[in-house]
Amino acid sequence: MARRPLPRILTDRAPLLRGRELARTAADGAGDIFHPLVTLSRGLRRLAVAAGRRWRATPQERRAPMCFLAGACVLVMALAPYGPLLGMLAVMGASAWAGRDRSPAPTGPGEAESARLQALYEALVPYFSGDGDPEPLYAHGGDWAEAFDAYEFDDDGRIVRLHLRYPAYFTDGEPAARARIEQVLHAKSGRGREYRFDWDEEANTLALTVLDPLPTDIAAQRFVTAPGETVLGFTDPESVQRTLPVAVGETVQDEPPVLWRTGPRSTEPHLLILGHPGSGTTSLLRSLALQALQHGDVLIIDGGGTGEFGALTGRRGVLGVESGPSGALATLAWAAQETERRLLATSRARQAGEPAPDDTRRPLWILADRPTALTHLAAAEGRDDPQRLLQVPLRHGRAAQVTVVVAEQFDSAGLLSDPVRVHTTRARVALGPATPDEVRAVLGAEPHTTPTPLVPPGRGYARLGAAPVLRLQVPATPDPYDESTAEAHRRAVLALLPEHTVPAGERSAGQPVRMTKACAGPANGEEAPGRAAVDDPAPGAGPTGGAVTVHGTVRAANAEG
């Protein structure tokens, strides 16, 4: 005989859980509504109990006068104008006062919280105790209240804030000693969260704070910034002194940005980005490109050749998207000569007491994604290293309004050339999962926070110059032509792209685009390396009236050449 299935109401627990939640919500709402009545009834009961206790404690000979006095008071109140109303209000006030909640507020941690603090205290004893200390602050079996000044717990009983003192002889100036303490606090306070440690060597105190996750739902958009300011991402509110209005879905909220300033007065004119595959380095380059196209021109070198920058091909302000060794060498040679031309034009204008020409003040951005891959391909073909051509823009780019951004993976960082290493050390970004030692090797300093357990794309650390290391979350800027891209992010990126300047047929066929800039021609009439052709100068223009034309090829991002 076949078994009959049980009714769905007995097997499906979702309606039961939903009904239980509704009942609990209704009970909480009813308790809030009837709370005044409960307070008044409790006060009346307490007043009645107190009156009965007072009546029983009164001697027999005094009860009659007391009844006469109470009756007289009731009679006066009844005959006086508004007497009954005032009497009722007095009784309700007395009942409310007598029925108030008199349970004492908790002044200290509970039993479970005290046990957690004591365990944390015992774990720190081997590191903060000394053999010759006559009055040790940390000792086995000691009291944690003497060492922990302030603490705070969340609803689950986990520590979210802790302020502790440590002895003066602890070597808080050594990174290894600090790392041991931070590791113990991280393990005992609960894994799966990010912690920030603030050491005060002068006061011998350490503050531990649980950090909120950085927002990952901020898409690419027009940020409210001044010319020369670029948003790398967003960080903690207490780390910066400025916020920007950011659209998150249908709402607009203020978020603290990590601003990178470029231009002639910048102390960090170039940027180096390192990360693991899938960490968001290419997304950061796309975000920088979309921001740079508002006020300048962009030249992109795609060493990976995966087509991540195909959406920028043929757009206004995009001088080229190269993914092959020959095209990269040609465009980087033009960029080096353009940097020199700008320097010469600016210097001559200053000598003549005139402002710099307009074409020298328009920013030029060179974005190189994985240039070490092109170095290997160029060596296989017997060509020059494309990284060598970045030396001139890196060295003189700040004065010539040329900004270089290099993105590379951690495993290929050792293949970066010396000019890239030397001139991009002032501003660096490390993305993806990385140990504190890896972050210190890239940024030159350790972060004051613990590594996050789950690293979303675009999550990492940034350091600009000698500033502290900041947590960083890059705005979501995916490839809009990728099928796995969310529709909201796709629309956000497409809305920021400039209009096309190259016909669709030429973009698909990979026709060459002539990049022409008026510049100073060679004195001896020879053709400089990387120049495809030098037009004849106009009559009377002198040595500076020529125009250098470089035949750079704008192709799809995964094309060769």
Coordinates of C-alpha atoms in Angstrom, one line a residue:
M1 CA 0.0 0.0 0.0
A2 CA 1.5 3.3 -1.1
R3 CA 2.2 6.0 1.5
R4 CA 0.1 9.1 1.3
P5 CA 2.1 12.3 1.5
L6 CA 1.5 14.5 4.5
P7 CA -0.4 17.7 4.1
R8 CA 1.7 20.6 3.0
I9 CA 0.8 22.5 6.1
L10 CA 2.6 19.9 8.2
T11 CA 5.7 19.7 6.0
D12 CA 6.2 23.4 4.9
R13 CA 7.6 25.4 7.8
A14 CA 7.6 28.7 6.0
P15 CA 4.0 29.6 6.8
L16 CA 4.6 28.6 10.4
L17 CA 7.6 30.7 10.7
R18 CA 5.8 33.6 9.0
G19 CA 2.9 33.3 11.3
R20 CA 5.1 33.2 14.4
E21 CA 6.9 36.3 13.2
L22 CA 3.6 38.1 12.6
A23 CA 2.4 37.1 16.1
R24 CA 5.5 38.3 17.7
T25 CA 5.3 41.6 15.8
A26 CA 1.6 42.0 16.8
A27 CA 2.5 41.3 20.5
D28 CA 5.2 44.0 20.4
G29 CA 2.9 46.5 18.8
A30 CA 0.2 45.8 21.4
G31 CA 2.7 46.2 24.2
D32 CA 3.7 49.6 22.9
I33 CA 0.0 50.7 22.5
F34 CA -1.1 49.5 25.9
H35 CA 2.0 50.5 27.8
P36 CA 0.4 53.6 29.4
L37 CA -2.6 51.6 30.6
V38 CA -0.2 48.9 32.1
T39 CA 1.7 51.7 33.9
L40 CA -1.4 53.2 35.3
S41 CA -2.8 49.9 36.5
R42 CA 0.5 49.0 38.1
G43 CA 0.6 52.3 39.8
L44 CA -3.0 52.0 41.1
R45 CA -2.2 48.5 42.5
R46 CA 0.9 49.8 44.2
L47 CA -1.0 52.8 45.7
A48 CA -3.8 50.4 46.9
V49 CA -1.2 48.1 48.5
A50 CA 0.5 51.1 50.2
A51 CA -2.9 52.4 51.5
G52 CA -3.8 49.0 52.9
R53 CA -0.4 48.7 54.6
R54 CA -0.8 52.2 56.0
W55 CA -4.3 51.4 57.3
R56 CA -3.2 48.2 59.0
A57 CA -0.3 50.1 60.6
T58 CA -2.6 52.8 62.0
P59 CA -3.8 52.3 65.6
Q60 CA -7.5 51.9 66.3
E61 CA -7.9 55.2 68.1
R62 CA -6.5 57.1 65.0
R63 CA -8.6 55.4 62.3
A64 CA -11.8 57.4 62.9
P65 CA -10.0 60.8 62.6
M66 CA -8.2 59.6 59.5
C67 CA -11.5 58.5 57.9
F68 CA -13.1 61.9 58.8
L69 CA -10.1 63.8 57.3
A70 CA -10.2 61.7 54.1
G71 CA -13.9 62.3 53.7
A72 CA -13.5 66.0 54.2
C73 CA -10.9 66.2 51.5
V74 CA -13.1 64.3 49.1
L75 CA -16.1 66.6 49.9
V76 CA -14.0 69.7 49.3
M77 CA -12.7 68.4 46.0
A78 CA -16.2 67.5 44.9
L79 CA -17.6 70.9 45.7
A80 CA -14.7 73.0 44.4
P81 CA -14.7 74.2 40.8
Y82 CA -13.0 71.6 38.6
G83 CA -12.3 69.6 41.7
P84 CA -13.2 66.2 40.4
L85 CA -11.1 66.8 37.3
L86 CA -8.1 67.9 39.3
G87 CA -8.5 65.0 41.7
M88 CA -8.6 62.6 38.8
L89 CA -5.5 64.1 37.3
A90 CA -3.7 63.9 40.7
V91 CA -4.6 60.3 41.0
M92 CA -3.5 59.5 37.5
G93 CA -0.2 61.4 38.0
A94 CA 0.4 59.5 41.3
S95 CA -0.4 56.2 39.6
A96 CA 1.9 56.9 36.7
W97 CA 4.8 57.9 39.1
A98 CA 4.2 54.8 41.3
G99 CA 3.9 52.5 38.3
R100 CA 7.1 53.5 36.5
D101 CA 9.7 50.8 35.8
R102 CA 12.1 50.9 38.7
S103 CA 14.4 48.1 37.5
P104 CA 18.0 49.4 37.7
A105 CA 19.8 50.0 34.4
P106 CA 22.7 47.7 33.7
T107 CA 25.9 49.4 34.7
G108 CA 28.4 46.8 33.5
P109 CA 28.9 43.9 31.2
G110 CA 26.8 40.7 31.6
E111 CA 28.2 37.4 32.6
A112 CA 29.0 36.3 29.1
E113 CA 30.6 39.6 28.2
S114 CA 32.7 39.5 31.4
A115 CA 33.9 36.1 30.5
R116 CA 34.8 37.2 27.0
L117 CA 36.8 40.2 28.4
Q118 CA 38.5 38.0 30.9
A119 CA 39.5 35.5 28.2
L120 CA 40.9 38.4 26.1
Y121 CA 42.8 39.7 29.1
E122 CA 44.4 36.3 29.8
A123 CA 45.4 36.0 26.1
L124 CA 47.3 39.3 26.4
V125 CA 49.2 38.3 29.6
P126 CA 52.2 36.6 27.9
Y127 CA 52.8 39.7 25.7
F128 CA 52.2 42.5 28.2
S129 CA 53.7 41.0 31.3
G130 CA 57.3 41.3 32.6
D131 CA 59.3 39.2 35.1
G132 CA 60.7 42.2 37.0
D133 CA 57.4 44.2 37.2
P134 CA 56.5 44.7 40.9
E135 CA 52.9 45.7 40.1
P136 CA 52.1 44.0 36.8
L137 CA 49.1 45.4 34.8
Y138 CA 48.7 42.0 33.2
A139 CA 49.0 38.9 35.3
H140 CA 47.4 35.5 35.3
G141 CA 44.3 35.6 37.4
G142 CA 44.2 39.4 37.3
D143 CA 41.3 41.7 36.9
W144 CA 40.6 42.9 33.4
A145 CA 38.9 46.1 34.6
E146 CA 42.3 47.6 35.4
A147 CA 43.5 47.2 31.9
F148 CA 40.4 47.8 29.8
D149 CA 39.2 51.4 30.0
A150 CA 36.3 51.2 27.6
Y151 CA 34.4 48.5 25.7
E152 CA 31.3 48.0 23.7
F153 CA 29.4 45.0 22.5
D154 CA 26.9 44.4 19.7
D155 CA 23.6 42.5 20.0
D156 CA 25.3 39.2 19.5
G157 CA 27.7 39.8 22.5
R158 CA 30.8 40.4 20.3
I159 CA 33.2 43.2 20.9
V160 CA 32.9 46.1 18.6
R161 CA 35.1 48.6 20.4
L162 CA 37.8 48.2 23.0
H163 CA 40.3 50.6 24.6
L164 CA 43.1 49.1 26.6
R165 CA 46.2 50.2 28.4
Y166 CA 49.6 48.4 28.2
P167 CA 52.8 48.8 30.2
A168 CA 55.4 51.3 29.1
Y169 CA 58.1 48.8 28.6
F170 CA 56.2 47.0 25.8
T171 CA 58.0 47.5 22.5
D172 CA 55.2 49.2 20.6
G173 CA 57.7 50.7 18.2
E174 CA 58.5 47.4 16.6
P175 CA 56.1 46.2 13.8
A176 CA 56.6 42.6 14.8
A177 CA 55.5 43.2 18.4
R178 CA 52.5 45.2 17.2
A179 CA 51.5 42.4 14.7
R180 CA 51.5 39.8 17.5
I181 CA 49.1 41.9 19.6
E182 CA 46.8 42.6 16.6
Q183 CA 46.7 39.0 15.7
V184 CA 45.7 38.0 19.2
L185 CA 43.0 40.6 19.4
H186 CA 41.7 39.7 16.0
A187 CA 41.4 36.0 16.9
K188 CA 39.9 36.5 20.3
S189 CA 37.4 39.2 19.3
G190 CA 36.0 37.2 16.4
R191 CA 37.0 36.5 12.9
G192 CA 35.1 37.4 9.8
R193 CA 35.3 41.1 10.5
E194 CA 37.7 44.0 9.8
Y195 CA 39.4 45.7 12.7
R196 CA 41.3 49.0 12.9
F197 CA 44.1 49.4 15.5
D198 CA 45.1 52.8 16.7
W199 CA 48.3 52.8 18.7
D200 CA 49.1 55.8 21.0
E201 CA 52.7 55.3 22.0
E202 CA 52.8 58.5 24.1
A203 CA 49.8 57.4 26.3
N204 CA 50.5 53.6 26.1
T205 CA 47.0 52.9 24.9
L206 CA 45.5 50.8 22.0
A207 CA 42.1 51.3 20.6
L208 CA 40.4 48.5 18.7
T209 CA 37.4 49.3 16.5
V210 CA 35.3 47.1 14.2
L211 CA 34.9 48.6 10.8
D212 CA 31.8 48.6 8.7
P213 CA 32.1 47.1 5.2
L214 CA 32.8 49.6 2.5
P215 CA 29.9 50.1 0.0
T216 CA 30.2 47.9 -3.1
D217 CA 27.0 49.2 -4.8
I218 CA 28.4 52.5 -6.0
A219 CA 28.4 52.5 -9.8
A220 CA 30.4 54.7 -12.2
Q221 CA 29.0 58.2 -12.4
R222 CA 29.9 61.9 -12.7
F223 CA 31.6 62.8 -9.5
V224 CA 31.5 66.4 -8.2
T225 CA 35.2 67.2 -8.3
A226 CA 37.4 70.1 -9.4
P227 CA 39.7 69.9 -12.5
G228 CA 42.8 67.9 -11.6
E229 CA 40.9 65.8 -9.0
T230 CA 40.2 62.1 -9.7
V231 CA 38.2 59.7 -7.5
L232 CA 40.1 56.5 -7.0
G233 CA 37.3 55.0 -4.8
F234 CA 35.7 55.4 -1.4
T235 CA 37.0 54.8 2.2
D236 CA 36.1 55.2 5.8
P237 CA 34.5 58.5 7.0
E238 CA 37.0 59.0 9.7
S239 CA 40.0 58.7 7.3
V240 CA 39.3 61.7 5.1
Q241 CA 37.8 65.2 5.8
R242 CA 35.6 65.4 2.7
T243 CA 32.5 63.8 1.3
L244 CA 30.9 63.7 -2.1
P245 CA 27.3 63.3 -3.1
V246 CA 27.0 59.8 -4.7
A247 CA 24.0 58.2 -6.4
V248 CA 23.4 54.8 -4.9
G249 CA 20.4 53.3 -6.7
E250 CA 17.5 55.7 -6.4
T251 CA 19.0 57.7 -3.5
V252 CA 21.8 60.2 -3.1
Q253 CA 24.1 60.0 -0.1
D254 CA 27.4 61.4 1.0
E255 CA 30.4 59.1 0.8
P256 CA 34.1 59.8 1.8
P257 CA 36.2 59.6 -1.4
V258 CA 39.9 58.9 -1.9
L259 CA 40.9 61.8 -4.2
W260 CA 44.1 61.8 -6.3
R261 CA 45.3 65.2 -7.5
T262 CA 47.2 65.5 -10.7
G263 CA 48.7 68.4 -12.6
P264 CA 51.7 70.7 -12.3
R265 CA 51.4 71.2 -8.6
S266 CA 50.8 67.5 -7.7
T267 CA 53.3 65.7 -5.6
E268 CA 52.0 62.3 -6.9
P269 CA 51.7 62.9 -10.7
H270 CA 51.6 59.2 -11.6
L271 CA 49.9 56.1 -10.2
L272 CA 50.9 52.4 -10.0
I273 CA 48.1 49.8 -9.5
L274 CA 48.9 46.2 -8.4
G275 CA 46.5 43.4 -7.9
H276 CA 45.7 39.7 -8.4
P277 CA 43.6 38.5 -11.4
G278 CA 40.0 39.5 -11.0
S279 CA 40.8 42.1 -8.2
G280 CA 39.5 45.0 -10.2
T281 CA 42.7 46.7 -11.6
T282 CA 41.2 47.0 -15.1
S283 CA 37.9 48.4 -13.6
L284 CA 39.9 51.1 -11.9
L285 CA 41.6 52.0 -15.2
R286 CA 38.2 52.2 -16.9
S287 CA 37.0 54.5 -14.0
L288 CA 40.0 56.7 -14.4
A289 CA 39.6 56.8 -18.2
L290 CA 35.9 57.9 -17.9
Q291 CA 36.8 60.6 -15.5
A292 CA 39.9 61.8 -17.5
L293 CA 37.8 62.1 -20.7
Q294 CA 35.8 65.0 -19.1
H295 CA 38.8 67.4 -19.4
G296 CA 41.5 65.6 -21.4
D297 CA 42.7 63.0 -23.8
V298 CA 43.4 59.3 -23.1
L299 CA 45.8 56.9 -24.7
I300 CA 45.3 53.2 -23.6
I301 CA 47.8 50.4 -23.8
D302 CA 46.0 47.0 -23.3
G303 CA 48.8 44.5 -22.7
G304 CA 46.4 41.8 -21.7
G305 CA 44.7 41.9 -25.1
T306 CA 41.4 40.7 -23.7
G307 CA 39.2 43.5 -25.1
E308 CA 38.4 45.1 -21.8
F309 CA 38.7 48.6 -23.3
G310 CA 36.7 47.9 -26.5
A311 CA 33.9 50.2 -25.4
L312 CA 36.4 53.2 -25.5
T313 CA 37.6 52.5 -29.1
G314 CA 36.8 55.4 -31.5
R315 CA 35.4 57.6 -28.8
R316 CA 36.0 61.4 -28.6
G317 CA 39.1 62.1 -26.6
V318 CA 40.5 58.5 -26.9
L319 CA 43.6 58.8 -29.0
G320 CA 44.2 55.1 -29.3
V321 CA 43.6 51.7 -27.8
E322 CA 46.6 49.5 -28.6
S323 CA 47.1 45.8 -27.7
G324 CA 50.0 44.8 -29.9
P325 CA 53.8 45.5 -29.6
S326 CA 54.0 47.5 -32.8
G327 CA 51.0 49.7 -32.1
A328 CA 52.1 50.2 -28.5
L329 CA 55.6 51.3 -29.5
A330 CA 54.3 53.7 -32.1
T331 CA 51.8 55.4 -29.7
L332 CA 54.2 55.5 -26.8
A333 CA 56.9 57.0 -29.1
W334 CA 54.4 59.7 -30.0
A335 CA 53.5 60.2 -26.3
A336 CA 57.2 60.7 -25.5
Q337 CA 57.6 63.3 -28.3
E338 CA 54.4 65.0 -27.3
T339 CA 55.7 65.4 -23.8
E340 CA 58.9 67.0 -25.1
R341 CA 56.9 69.2 -27.4
R342 CA 54.8 70.5 -24.6
L343 CA 57.8 71.2 -22.5
L344 CA 59.5 73.2 -25.3
A345 CA 56.3 75.1 -26.1
T346 CA 55.7 75.9 -22.4
S347 CA 59.3 77.0 -21.9
R348 CA 59.3 79.3 -24.9
A349 CA 55.9 80.8 -23.9
R350 CA 57.3 81.6 -20.5
Q351 CA 60.5 83.1 -21.9
A352 CA 58.3 85.4 -24.1
G353 CA 56.1 86.3 -21.1
E354 CA 53.0 84.7 -22.6
P355 CA 50.7 82.1 -21.3
A356 CA 51.2 78.5 -22.3
P357 CA 49.4 77.4 -25.4
D358 CA 46.0 75.8 -25.0
D359 CA 47.1 72.5 -26.5
T360 CA 49.8 72.1 -23.8
R361 CA 47.3 72.7 -21.0
R362 CA 44.9 69.9 -22.0
P363 CA 45.7 66.9 -19.8
L364 CA 47.0 63.8 -21.6
W365 CA 46.5 60.4 -19.8
I366 CA 48.5 57.3 -20.6
L367 CA 46.8 54.2 -19.2
A368 CA 48.9 51.0 -19.5
D369 CA 47.3 47.7 -18.4
R370 CA 49.8 44.9 -18.0
P371 CA 52.7 46.4 -19.9
T372 CA 55.0 43.5 -19.0
A373 CA 53.0 41.3 -21.3
L374 CA 53.9 43.6 -24.2
T375 CA 57.6 43.5 -23.0
H376 CA 57.7 39.8 -23.5
L377 CA 56.0 39.9 -26.9
A378 CA 58.3 42.7 -28.1
A379 CA 61.4 40.8 -27.0
A380 CA 60.1 37.7 -28.9
E381 CA 59.8 39.9 -32.1
G382 CA 63.1 41.6 -31.6
R383 CA 61.6 45.0 -30.8
D384 CA 62.3 47.5 -28.2
D385 CA 60.7 47.4 -24.7
P386 CA 57.6 49.6 -24.6
Q387 CA 58.2 50.4 -21.0
R388 CA 61.4 52.2 -22.0
L389 CA 59.3 54.8 -23.9
L390 CA 57.4 55.6 -20.7
Q391 CA 60.5 57.1 -19.2
V392 CA 60.0 60.6 -20.7
P393 CA 56.3 60.9 -19.7
L394 CA 57.1 59.6 -16.3
R395 CA 60.0 62.0 -15.7
H396 CA 58.6 65.2 -17.3
G397 CA 54.8 64.4 -17.2
R398 CA 53.9 66.7 -14.3
A399 CA 55.2 69.8 -16.0
A400 CA 53.7 68.8 -19.4
Q401 CA 50.2 67.9 -18.1
V402 CA 50.9 64.2 -18.9
T403 CA 49.7 61.6 -16.4
V404 CA 50.8 57.9 -16.5
V405 CA 48.9 55.1 -14.8
V406 CA 50.3 51.6 -14.9
A407 CA 48.3 48.5 -13.7
E408 CA 50.1 45.2 -13.3
Q409 CA 49.6 41.9 -11.5
F410 CA 51.5 40.9 -8.4
D411 CA 53.2 38.0 -10.0
S412 CA 54.6 40.2 -12.8
A413 CA 55.5 43.2 -10.6
G414 CA 59.2 42.2 -10.7
L415 CA 59.2 42.6 -14.5
L416 CA 58.4 46.3 -14.3
S417 CA 61.2 48.6 -15.6
D418 CA 63.2 50.9 -13.3
P419 CA 61.5 54.1 -14.6
V420 CA 58.1 52.7 -13.8
R421 CA 59.2 51.7 -10.3
V422 CA 61.0 54.9 -9.5
H423 CA 58.5 57.5 -10.8
T424 CA 55.3 55.8 -9.6
T425 CA 56.2 55.2 -6.0
R426 CA 54.4 58.3 -4.7
A427 CA 50.9 57.0 -5.4
R428 CA 50.1 53.3 -5.3
V429 CA 47.1 51.1 -5.0
A430 CA 47.0 47.4 -4.0
L431 CA 43.8 45.5 -4.9
G432 CA 42.6 42.1 -4.1
P433 CA 43.4 39.6 -1.3
A434 CA 46.9 40.4 0.0
T435 CA 48.8 39.8 3.3
P436 CA 50.1 42.7 5.3
D437 CA 53.6 42.0 4.1
E438 CA 52.5 42.2 0.5
V439 CA 50.7 45.5 1.2
R440 CA 53.8 46.9 2.9
A441 CA 56.0 45.8 0.0
V442 CA 53.7 47.7 -2.4
L443 CA 52.7 50.8 -0.4
G444 CA 55.7 51.1 1.8
A445 CA 53.7 50.9 5.0
E446 CA 51.4 48.4 6.7
P447 CA 47.7 49.1 6.9
H448 CA 46.1 49.8 10.3
T449 CA 43.3 47.3 9.6
T450 CA 43.1 43.5 9.4
P451 CA 42.5 41.8 6.0
T452 CA 38.9 41.4 5.0
P453 CA 37.7 37.8 5.0
L454 CA 35.8 38.2 1.7
V455 CA 37.4 40.5 -0.9
P456 CA 34.9 41.9 -3.5
P457 CA 36.3 43.2 -6.8
G458 CA 37.8 46.6 -6.5
R459 CA 38.6 46.2 -2.8
G460 CA 42.1 47.1 -1.5
Y461 CA 44.3 49.8 -0.1
A462 CA 45.7 53.1 -1.4
R463 CA 48.5 55.4 -0.3
L464 CA 49.2 58.8 -1.8
G465 CA 52.6 60.1 -1.0
A466 CA 53.5 59.9 2.7
A467 CA 49.8 59.8 3.8
P468 CA 48.5 56.9 5.8
V469 CA 47.3 53.7 4.1
L470 CA 43.5 54.0 3.4
R471 CA 41.0 51.3 2.7
L472 CA 39.7 51.6 -0.8
Q473 CA 36.6 50.4 -2.7
V474 CA 36.7 51.2 -6.4
P475 CA 33.4 52.2 -8.1
A476 CA 31.9 49.4 -10.1
T477 CA 33.0 50.1 -13.7
P478 CA 32.7 46.8 -15.6
D479 CA 33.0 46.3 -19.3
P480 CA 29.6 47.2 -20.8
Y481 CA 30.1 44.7 -23.6
D482 CA 30.5 41.8 -21.2
E483 CA 27.5 39.5 -21.1
S484 CA 27.9 39.0 -17.3
T485 CA 27.7 42.7 -16.5
A486 CA 24.6 43.8 -14.5
E487 CA 22.2 45.9 -16.5
A488 CA 22.4 48.8 -14.0
H489 CA 26.2 48.9 -14.2
R490 CA 26.1 48.5 -18.0
R491 CA 23.8 51.5 -18.4
A492 CA 25.9 53.6 -15.9
V493 CA 29.1 53.0 -17.9
L494 CA 27.4 53.6 -21.3
A495 CA 26.0 56.9 -20.1
L496 CA 29.5 58.1 -19.4
L497 CA 31.1 57.2 -22.7
P498 CA 31.7 60.1 -25.1
E499 CA 30.2 60.0 -28.6
H500 CA 31.9 58.1 -31.4
T501 CA 34.3 60.0 -33.7
V502 CA 35.3 57.1 -36.0
P503 CA 32.8 55.4 -38.3
A504 CA 31.8 51.9 -37.4
G505 CA 33.3 50.5 -40.5
E506 CA 36.7 52.0 -39.7
R507 CA 36.6 50.9 -36.1
S508 CA 35.9 47.3 -37.1
A509 CA 38.5 47.3 -39.9
G510 CA 41.2 48.8 -37.7
Q511 CA 42.0 51.9 -39.9
P512 CA 44.8 54.1 -38.8
V513 CA 44.0 57.3 -37.0
R514 CA 46.4 60.2 -37.5
M515 CA 47.4 61.9 -34.3
T516 CA 48.8 65.3 -35.3
K517 CA 50.2 67.9 -33.0
A518 CA 52.0 71.1 -33.9
C519 CA 55.5 70.7 -32.5
A520 CA 59.1 71.8 -33.0
G521 CA 60.8 69.9 -35.8
P522 CA 64.3 68.6 -35.6
A523 CA 67.0 71.2 -36.3
N524 CA 68.8 69.1 -38.8
G525 CA 65.7 67.9 -40.6
E526 CA 66.1 64.3 -39.5
E527 CA 63.1 62.3 -38.6
A528 CA 62.9 61.5 -34.9
P529 CA 62.3 57.9 -33.8
G530 CA 58.6 57.0 -33.7
R531 CA 57.5 59.7 -36.1
A532 CA 55.9 58.4 -39.2
A533 CA 56.0 61.6 -41.2
V534 CA 56.9 65.3 -40.6
D535 CA 54.9 67.7 -42.7
D536 CA 56.6 70.6 -44.3
P537 CA 56.5 73.7 -42.1
A538 CA 54.4 76.6 -43.3
P539 CA 56.3 79.5 -44.8
G540 CA 57.7 81.7 -42.1
A541 CA 56.8 79.3 -39.4
G542 CA 60.5 78.6 -38.5
P543 CA 61.6 75.5 -36.9
T544 CA 58.6 75.3 -34.7
G545 CA 55.9 75.5 -37.3
G546 CA 56.0 71.8 -38.3
A547 CA 53.4 69.2 -37.5
V548 CA 54.3 65.7 -36.4
T549 CA 52.0 63.0 -37.6
V550 CA 52.0 59.6 -36.0
H551 CA 50.2 56.7 -37.7
G552 CA 48.8 55.0 -34.7
T553 CA 46.3 52.2 -35.3
V554 CA 43.1 52.2 -33.3
R555 CA 41.7 48.7 -33.3
A556 CA 39.5 46.5 -31.2
A557 CA 41.2 46.0 -27.9
N558 CA 42.1 42.4 -28.6
A559 CA 43.6 43.1 -32.0
E560 CA 47.3 42.9 -32.9
G561 CA 49.3 45.7 -34.4

